[in-house]
Amino acid sequence: MLQALKGVRHLNISAMERAELSIPVPWGQLRGRVWGPDDGRPVLCLHGWSDNCGTFNTLIPLLPKECRYVAVDLAGHGLSSHRPPGVFYTPPTYVMDIRRVVDSLKWSRFSIIAHSMGGNIAGTFSSLYPEMVEAVVLLDSYGFFPIDQKKMYQPMRQGMDEMLQFDKQTAEEKKRVYTYEGAVERLSAANPSLSEQSVRILLERGLVQVEGGVAFTRDFRINLKNIIRMTLEQSLQLHSGIKAPMLVILAEDGFEKLFVGEDKNVFSTIIQAYKDRNHKVVKIPGDHHIHLNNPEVVAPLVSDFLMTKVLTRPAKQAKEQTSKM
């Protein structure tokens, strides 16, 4: 593994080499990887819940080499620092983390490629900071995950009760040690949409050597119920604030079958909102991790979108931004 760097301003890597990234934050560091030339058009890549930036390892090498791809491990995931004790993982704090990342990179305008939960972060960020986002690609994500207004307070109570119980656990109770193959089996069972190769890719950043074997690097607090949710009306209001062109790629056996269930009509409303605003929505064969398992299916769609919506536009501003890195 490459040694972590104190930021990326001095990196000088060729088209599809990759280098390690480390960005200081008040509670530690956010880690990640960088692909592409110093003067490439900036693209931020956001992974899904419980994954890490390794989720883009197979896709990015197939994308336009004129871009500078920065993929981050979100807080509590991969090699990034865990949040301080007693602190929740919530959508607004993840959005704030992205604001910290792009501020550190000195990016004032960039594109986003995001999978699953990363897409929800991208949707909110793109609405709050529309002037900063050039284009957005959602990989098996709706950009927002609304909940029925009548149900939104129950998760708040559940999440608080779960945090209280988590805080009472001893360090030994929280420690779970596996053999490497045991960790492979554990992650495969929890994520049946991952191929075995994809599991092993994610475990490159997902495990740490400990006495007696290996342990997962992710913070188990990410499993606690999310206490901050939005209604459909709030989601649509944020949706209307997005100014960047968007490509929404949905897998036929992906998010909709895994998570949507009885809320299918809610997500159909969000998809229709994308179509009404002339964003491109495509459904492809595959599962929730199609971009990692079979990147050759996804790459042509993403590449064409980036070429059309980003790389054909004047690059002067982007070059000025990336030259500061």
Short mmCIF file of C-alpha atoms in Angstrom, two decimals:
data_model
loop_
_atom_site.label_atom_id
_atom_site.label_comp_id
_atom_site.label_asym_id
_atom_site.label_seq_id
_atom_site.Cartn_x
_atom_site.Cartn_y
_atom_site.Cartn_z
CA MET A 1 0.00 0.00 0.00
CA LEU A 2 1.29 3.44 -0.83
CA GLN A 3 2.24 5.65 2.08
CA ALA A 4 -0.39 8.25 2.97
CA LEU A 5 0.36 11.78 1.82
CA LYS A 6 -0.28 15.10 3.55
CA GLY A 7 -2.77 16.21 0.90
CA VAL A 8 -2.37 16.10 -2.86
CA ARG A 9 -0.97 19.47 -3.87
CA HIS A 10 2.43 18.03 -4.75
CA LEU A 11 1.25 14.87 -6.52
CA ASN A 12 2.32 14.47 -10.11
CA ILE A 13 0.91 11.28 -11.56
CA SER A 14 0.27 10.20 -15.12
CA ALA A 15 -3.07 9.44 -16.73
CA MET A 16 -4.21 6.34 -14.84
CA GLU A 17 -1.66 5.80 -12.11
CA ARG A 18 -3.17 6.13 -8.67
CA ALA A 19 -1.80 7.61 -5.48
CA GLU A 20 -2.94 7.70 -1.86
CA LEU A 21 -4.68 10.77 -0.49
CA SER A 22 -4.92 12.14 3.05
CA ILE A 23 -6.88 15.24 4.02
CA PRO A 24 -6.79 16.56 7.60
CA VAL A 25 -10.12 17.08 9.38
CA PRO A 26 -10.81 18.18 12.97
CA TRP A 27 -11.11 14.58 14.24
CA GLY A 28 -8.32 13.01 12.17
CA GLN A 29 -8.10 12.45 8.43
CA LEU A 30 -10.14 11.52 5.40
CA ARG A 31 -8.27 9.10 3.18
CA GLY A 32 -8.71 8.17 -0.45
CA ARG A 33 -7.10 7.70 -3.83
CA VAL A 34 -6.28 9.91 -6.80
CA TRP A 35 -6.17 8.92 -10.47
CA GLY A 36 -5.30 11.00 -13.50
CA PRO A 37 -3.17 14.00 -14.51
CA ASP A 38 -2.64 17.09 -12.39
CA ASP A 39 -4.43 19.27 -14.93
CA GLY A 40 -7.35 16.88 -15.50
CA ARG A 41 -10.94 18.00 -15.10
CA PRO A 42 -11.78 17.36 -11.43
CA VAL A 43 -14.19 14.54 -10.58
CA LEU A 44 -15.08 13.55 -7.00
CA CYS A 45 -16.11 9.91 -6.45
CA LEU A 46 -18.31 8.95 -3.47
CA HIS A 47 -18.87 5.34 -2.40
CA GLY A 48 -21.90 3.71 -0.83
CA TRP A 49 -22.75 2.77 2.75
CA SER A 50 -20.31 0.32 4.37
CA ASP A 51 -18.07 0.34 1.25
CA ASN A 52 -14.93 2.40 0.64
CA CYS A 53 -13.26 4.17 -2.26
CA GLY A 54 -12.03 0.81 -3.58
CA THR A 55 -15.50 0.52 -5.09
CA PHE A 56 -14.17 2.63 -7.99
CA ASN A 57 -10.97 0.62 -8.59
CA THR A 58 -12.30 -1.23 -11.62
CA LEU A 59 -14.39 1.59 -13.12
CA ILE A 60 -12.07 4.61 -13.09
CA PRO A 61 -9.38 3.06 -15.33
CA LEU A 62 -12.07 2.69 -18.03
CA LEU A 63 -13.15 6.35 -17.88
CA PRO A 64 -11.77 9.36 -19.82
CA LYS A 65 -8.11 9.89 -18.99
CA GLU A 66 -8.49 13.66 -19.29
CA CYS A 67 -10.06 13.77 -15.81
CA ARG A 68 -8.55 13.97 -12.33
CA TYR A 69 -10.50 11.47 -10.19
CA VAL A 70 -10.44 11.78 -6.40
CA ALA A 71 -12.22 8.95 -4.57
CA VAL A 72 -12.58 9.35 -0.81
CA ASP A 73 -13.22 6.96 2.05
CA LEU A 74 -16.13 8.62 3.84
CA ALA A 75 -15.73 9.16 7.58
CA GLY A 76 -15.94 5.86 9.45
CA HIS A 77 -15.25 3.88 6.27
CA GLY A 78 -12.12 2.41 4.74
CA LEU A 79 -8.97 4.05 6.05
CA SER A 80 -10.61 7.33 7.12
CA SER A 81 -10.83 8.31 10.78
CA HIS A 82 -13.91 7.45 12.81
CA ARG A 83 -16.00 10.27 14.20
CA PRO A 84 -15.41 11.17 17.87
CA PRO A 85 -17.12 9.02 20.55
CA GLY A 86 -20.83 9.66 20.95
CA VAL A 87 -21.23 11.32 17.54
CA PHE A 88 -23.79 10.11 14.97
CA TYR A 89 -23.15 9.48 11.28
CA THR A 90 -25.78 11.53 9.45
CA PRO A 91 -26.32 12.80 5.89
CA PRO A 92 -25.61 16.48 6.74
CA THR A 93 -22.27 15.60 8.37
CA TYR A 94 -21.23 13.63 5.28
CA VAL A 95 -22.14 16.63 3.10
CA MET A 96 -20.00 18.82 5.36
CA ASP A 97 -17.14 16.35 4.96
CA ILE A 98 -17.33 16.74 1.17
CA ARG A 99 -17.23 20.50 1.61
CA ARG A 100 -14.03 20.04 3.63
CA VAL A 101 -12.52 17.79 0.95
CA VAL A 102 -13.10 20.15 -1.97
CA ASP A 103 -11.93 23.11 0.12
CA SER A 104 -8.68 21.26 0.85
CA LEU A 105 -8.29 20.40 -2.84
CA LYS A 106 -9.06 24.03 -3.73
CA TRP A 107 -11.71 22.92 -6.20
CA SER A 108 -14.34 25.55 -6.91
CA ARG A 109 -16.05 23.55 -9.67
CA PHE A 110 -16.05 19.78 -10.24
CA SER A 111 -18.14 16.79 -11.25
CA ILE A 112 -19.37 13.95 -9.04
CA ILE A 113 -19.68 10.20 -9.59
CA ALA A 114 -21.50 8.56 -6.69
CA HIS A 115 -22.85 5.15 -5.76
CA SER A 116 -25.79 4.34 -3.46
CA MET A 117 -25.48 6.38 -0.21
CA GLY A 118 -22.79 8.45 -1.91
CA GLY A 119 -25.49 9.47 -4.39
CA ASN A 120 -27.64 10.80 -1.55
CA ILE A 121 -24.71 12.91 -0.39
CA ALA A 122 -24.14 14.09 -3.96
CA GLY A 123 -27.81 15.04 -4.39
CA THR A 124 -27.87 17.24 -1.30
CA PHE A 125 -24.45 18.77 -1.99
CA SER A 126 -25.41 19.58 -5.59
CA SER A 127 -28.51 21.39 -4.38
CA LEU A 128 -26.79 23.34 -1.60
CA TYR A 129 -23.79 24.28 -3.77
CA PRO A 130 -25.11 24.30 -7.35
CA GLU A 131 -22.42 26.73 -8.50
CA MET A 132 -19.71 24.20 -7.59
CA VAL A 133 -21.06 21.13 -9.38
CA GLU A 134 -20.46 20.73 -13.11
CA ALA A 135 -22.13 17.34 -13.67
CA VAL A 136 -23.41 14.39 -11.60
CA VAL A 137 -23.47 10.64 -12.23
CA LEU A 138 -25.58 8.51 -9.87
CA LEU A 139 -24.76 4.80 -9.86
CA ASP A 140 -27.80 2.81 -8.66
CA SER A 141 -28.90 5.70 -6.47
CA TYR A 142 -31.88 8.06 -6.52
CA GLY A 143 -29.96 10.98 -5.07
CA PHE A 144 -32.41 11.19 -2.16
CA PHE A 145 -33.88 8.64 0.25
CA PRO A 146 -37.17 10.08 1.53
CA ILE A 147 -39.39 8.60 4.21
CA ASP A 148 -43.11 8.92 4.88
CA GLN A 149 -43.66 11.92 7.15
CA LYS A 150 -45.69 9.76 9.53
CA LYS A 151 -42.72 7.41 9.98
CA MET A 152 -39.82 9.85 10.21
CA TYR A 153 -39.69 10.18 13.99
CA GLN A 154 -39.50 6.47 14.77
CA PRO A 155 -35.97 6.12 13.25
CA MET A 156 -34.86 9.10 15.35
CA ARG A 157 -35.84 7.37 18.59
CA GLN A 158 -34.46 4.02 17.40
CA GLY A 159 -31.12 5.55 16.45
CA MET A 160 -30.77 7.28 19.81
CA ASP A 161 -31.58 4.08 21.70
CA GLU A 162 -29.06 2.16 19.59
CA MET A 163 -26.35 4.75 20.26
CA LEU A 164 -27.02 4.52 23.99
CA GLN A 165 -26.61 0.74 23.90
CA PHE A 166 -23.48 1.03 21.74
CA ASP A 167 -21.92 3.46 24.21
CA LYS A 168 -22.42 0.93 27.00
CA GLN A 169 -20.49 -1.82 25.21
CA THR A 170 -16.97 -2.49 26.38
CA ALA A 171 -14.02 -2.30 24.00
CA GLU A 172 -13.85 -6.10 24.05
CA GLU A 173 -17.54 -6.38 23.13
CA LYS A 174 -17.00 -4.02 20.18
CA LYS A 175 -13.90 -5.89 19.00
CA ARG A 176 -14.58 -8.56 16.40
CA VAL A 177 -11.61 -10.50 15.06
CA TYR A 178 -11.72 -12.69 11.95
CA THR A 179 -9.42 -14.72 9.81
CA TYR A 180 -9.03 -13.18 6.36
CA GLU A 181 -11.26 -15.82 4.76
CA GLY A 182 -13.74 -15.37 7.60
CA ALA A 183 -13.88 -11.64 6.79
CA VAL A 184 -14.46 -12.49 3.13
CA GLU A 185 -17.38 -14.71 4.11
CA ARG A 186 -18.78 -12.06 6.46
CA LEU A 187 -18.73 -9.30 3.85
CA SER A 188 -20.11 -11.60 1.15
CA ALA A 189 -23.02 -12.61 3.38
CA ALA A 190 -23.81 -8.97 4.20
CA ASN A 191 -23.53 -7.85 0.55
CA PRO A 192 -24.80 -10.63 -1.74
CA SER A 193 -24.58 -8.30 -4.76
CA LEU A 194 -20.75 -8.32 -4.51
CA SER A 195 -18.73 -10.81 -6.53
CA GLU A 196 -15.90 -12.55 -4.64
CA GLN A 197 -13.36 -10.44 -6.53
CA SER A 198 -15.22 -7.27 -5.55
CA VAL A 199 -15.29 -8.37 -1.91
CA ARG A 200 -11.53 -8.79 -1.94
CA ILE A 201 -11.08 -5.37 -3.58
CA LEU A 202 -13.11 -3.67 -0.85
CA LEU A 203 -11.22 -5.54 1.85
CA GLU A 204 -7.94 -3.99 0.68
CA ARG A 205 -9.05 -0.86 2.57
CA GLY A 206 -11.61 -2.57 4.73
CA LEU A 207 -9.39 -4.64 7.03
CA VAL A 208 -6.62 -3.98 9.52
CA GLN A 209 -4.24 -6.51 11.05
CA VAL A 210 -4.87 -7.08 14.77
CA GLU A 211 -3.78 -9.60 17.35
CA GLY A 212 -5.28 -12.94 16.41
CA GLY A 213 -6.32 -12.04 12.87
CA VAL A 214 -7.96 -9.09 11.12
CA ALA A 215 -10.73 -6.62 11.97
CA PHE A 216 -12.93 -4.44 9.81
CA THR A 217 -11.75 -0.83 9.64
CA ARG A 218 -15.23 0.67 9.43
CA ASP A 219 -16.86 2.20 12.49
CA PHE A 220 -19.72 -0.02 13.65
CA ARG A 221 -21.71 3.14 14.44
CA ILE A 222 -22.46 3.42 10.73
CA ASN A 223 -24.85 0.51 11.31
CA LEU A 224 -26.95 2.51 13.76
CA LYS A 225 -30.27 3.84 12.51
CA ASN A 226 -29.98 7.15 10.67
CA ILE A 227 -31.70 9.71 12.91
CA ILE A 228 -32.02 12.46 10.27
CA ARG A 229 -34.45 11.78 7.44
CA MET A 230 -36.28 13.82 4.80
CA THR A 231 -39.82 13.67 3.49
CA LEU A 232 -40.61 13.38 -0.21
CA GLU A 233 -41.57 17.06 -0.31
CA GLN A 234 -38.24 18.09 1.22
CA SER A 235 -36.37 15.82 -1.20
CA LEU A 236 -38.15 17.32 -4.20
CA GLN A 237 -37.42 20.81 -2.94
CA LEU A 238 -33.70 20.01 -2.78
CA HIS A 239 -33.97 18.26 -6.14
CA SER A 240 -35.22 21.47 -7.73
CA GLY A 241 -32.07 23.28 -6.58
CA ILE A 242 -29.72 21.08 -8.64
CA LYS A 243 -28.45 22.95 -11.71
CA ALA A 244 -25.90 20.44 -13.05
CA PRO A 245 -26.78 17.91 -15.77
CA MET A 246 -27.29 14.44 -14.30
CA LEU A 247 -26.97 10.85 -15.46
CA VAL A 248 -28.89 8.36 -13.31
CA ILE A 249 -27.91 4.72 -13.92
CA LEU A 250 -30.22 2.20 -12.24
CA ALA A 251 -29.55 -1.55 -12.07
CA GLU A 252 -32.48 -3.85 -12.84
CA ASP A 253 -31.64 -6.06 -9.84
CA GLY A 254 -30.21 -3.25 -7.75
CA PHE A 255 -31.40 -0.60 -5.34
CA GLU A 256 -35.08 -0.89 -6.16
CA LYS A 257 -35.25 -4.58 -5.25
CA LEU A 258 -32.86 -4.33 -2.30
CA PHE A 259 -34.19 -1.31 -0.44
CA VAL A 260 -37.28 0.32 -1.89
CA GLY A 261 -40.05 -2.17 -1.13
CA GLU A 262 -43.29 -0.48 -0.10
CA ASP A 263 -41.86 2.99 -0.87
CA LYS A 264 -41.58 2.24 -4.59
CA ASN A 265 -44.05 4.98 -5.52
CA VAL A 266 -42.00 7.55 -3.62
CA PHE A 267 -38.89 6.73 -5.62
CA SER A 268 -40.86 6.64 -8.86
CA THR A 269 -41.81 10.24 -8.11
CA ILE A 270 -38.15 11.20 -7.72
CA ILE A 271 -37.21 9.46 -10.99
CA GLN A 272 -40.02 11.27 -12.78
CA ALA A 273 -38.67 14.55 -11.41
CA TYR A 274 -35.31 13.79 -13.06
CA LYS A 275 -37.04 13.08 -16.35
CA ASP A 276 -39.18 16.20 -16.11
CA ARG A 277 -36.00 18.27 -15.81
CA ASN A 278 -34.43 16.53 -18.83
CA HIS A 279 -31.85 14.57 -16.86
CA LYS A 280 -30.90 11.21 -18.37
CA VAL A 281 -32.18 8.09 -16.60
CA VAL A 282 -30.95 4.69 -17.81
CA LYS A 283 -31.78 1.21 -16.52
CA ILE A 284 -29.24 -1.55 -17.20
CA PRO A 285 -29.00 -5.28 -16.45
CA GLY A 286 -27.08 -5.99 -13.28
CA ASP A 287 -27.08 -5.67 -9.50
CA HIS A 288 -26.40 -2.96 -6.94
CA HIS A 289 -22.61 -3.17 -7.39
CA ILE A 290 -22.64 -3.47 -11.18
CA HIS A 291 -20.08 -0.62 -11.46
CA LEU A 292 -17.57 -2.69 -9.46
CA ASN A 293 -18.51 -6.22 -10.55
CA ASN A 294 -18.86 -5.47 -14.27
CA PRO A 295 -17.49 -1.97 -14.93
CA GLU A 296 -17.41 -2.53 -18.68
CA VAL A 297 -21.22 -2.29 -18.67
CA VAL A 298 -21.24 1.06 -16.87
CA ALA A 299 -18.11 2.72 -18.23
CA PRO A 300 -19.40 3.57 -21.75
CA LEU A 301 -22.43 5.38 -20.32
CA VAL A 302 -20.36 7.36 -17.82
CA SER A 303 -17.62 8.11 -20.35
CA ASP A 304 -20.06 9.40 -22.95
CA PHE A 305 -21.74 11.61 -20.34
CA LEU A 306 -18.43 13.07 -19.15
CA MET A 307 -17.26 13.65 -22.71
CA THR A 308 -20.52 15.37 -23.66
CA LYS A 309 -21.32 17.36 -20.53
CA VAL A 310 -17.84 18.12 -19.15
CA LEU A 311 -14.91 17.60 -21.49
CA THR A 312 -16.41 19.44 -24.47
CA ARG A 313 -16.81 22.59 -22.36
CA PRO A 314 -14.04 25.18 -21.95
CA ALA A 315 -11.39 23.81 -19.61
CA LYS A 316 -9.69 27.09 -18.65
CA GLN A 317 -11.40 27.39 -15.30
CA ALA A 318 -10.83 23.73 -14.45
CA LYS A 319 -7.12 24.01 -15.28
CA GLU A 320 -6.82 27.05 -13.03
CA GLN A 321 -8.40 25.07 -10.21
CA THR A 322 -6.36 21.87 -10.56
CA SER A 323 -3.11 23.79 -10.99
CA LYS A 324 -3.47 24.86 -7.34
CA MET A 325 -3.39 21.26 -6.15
#
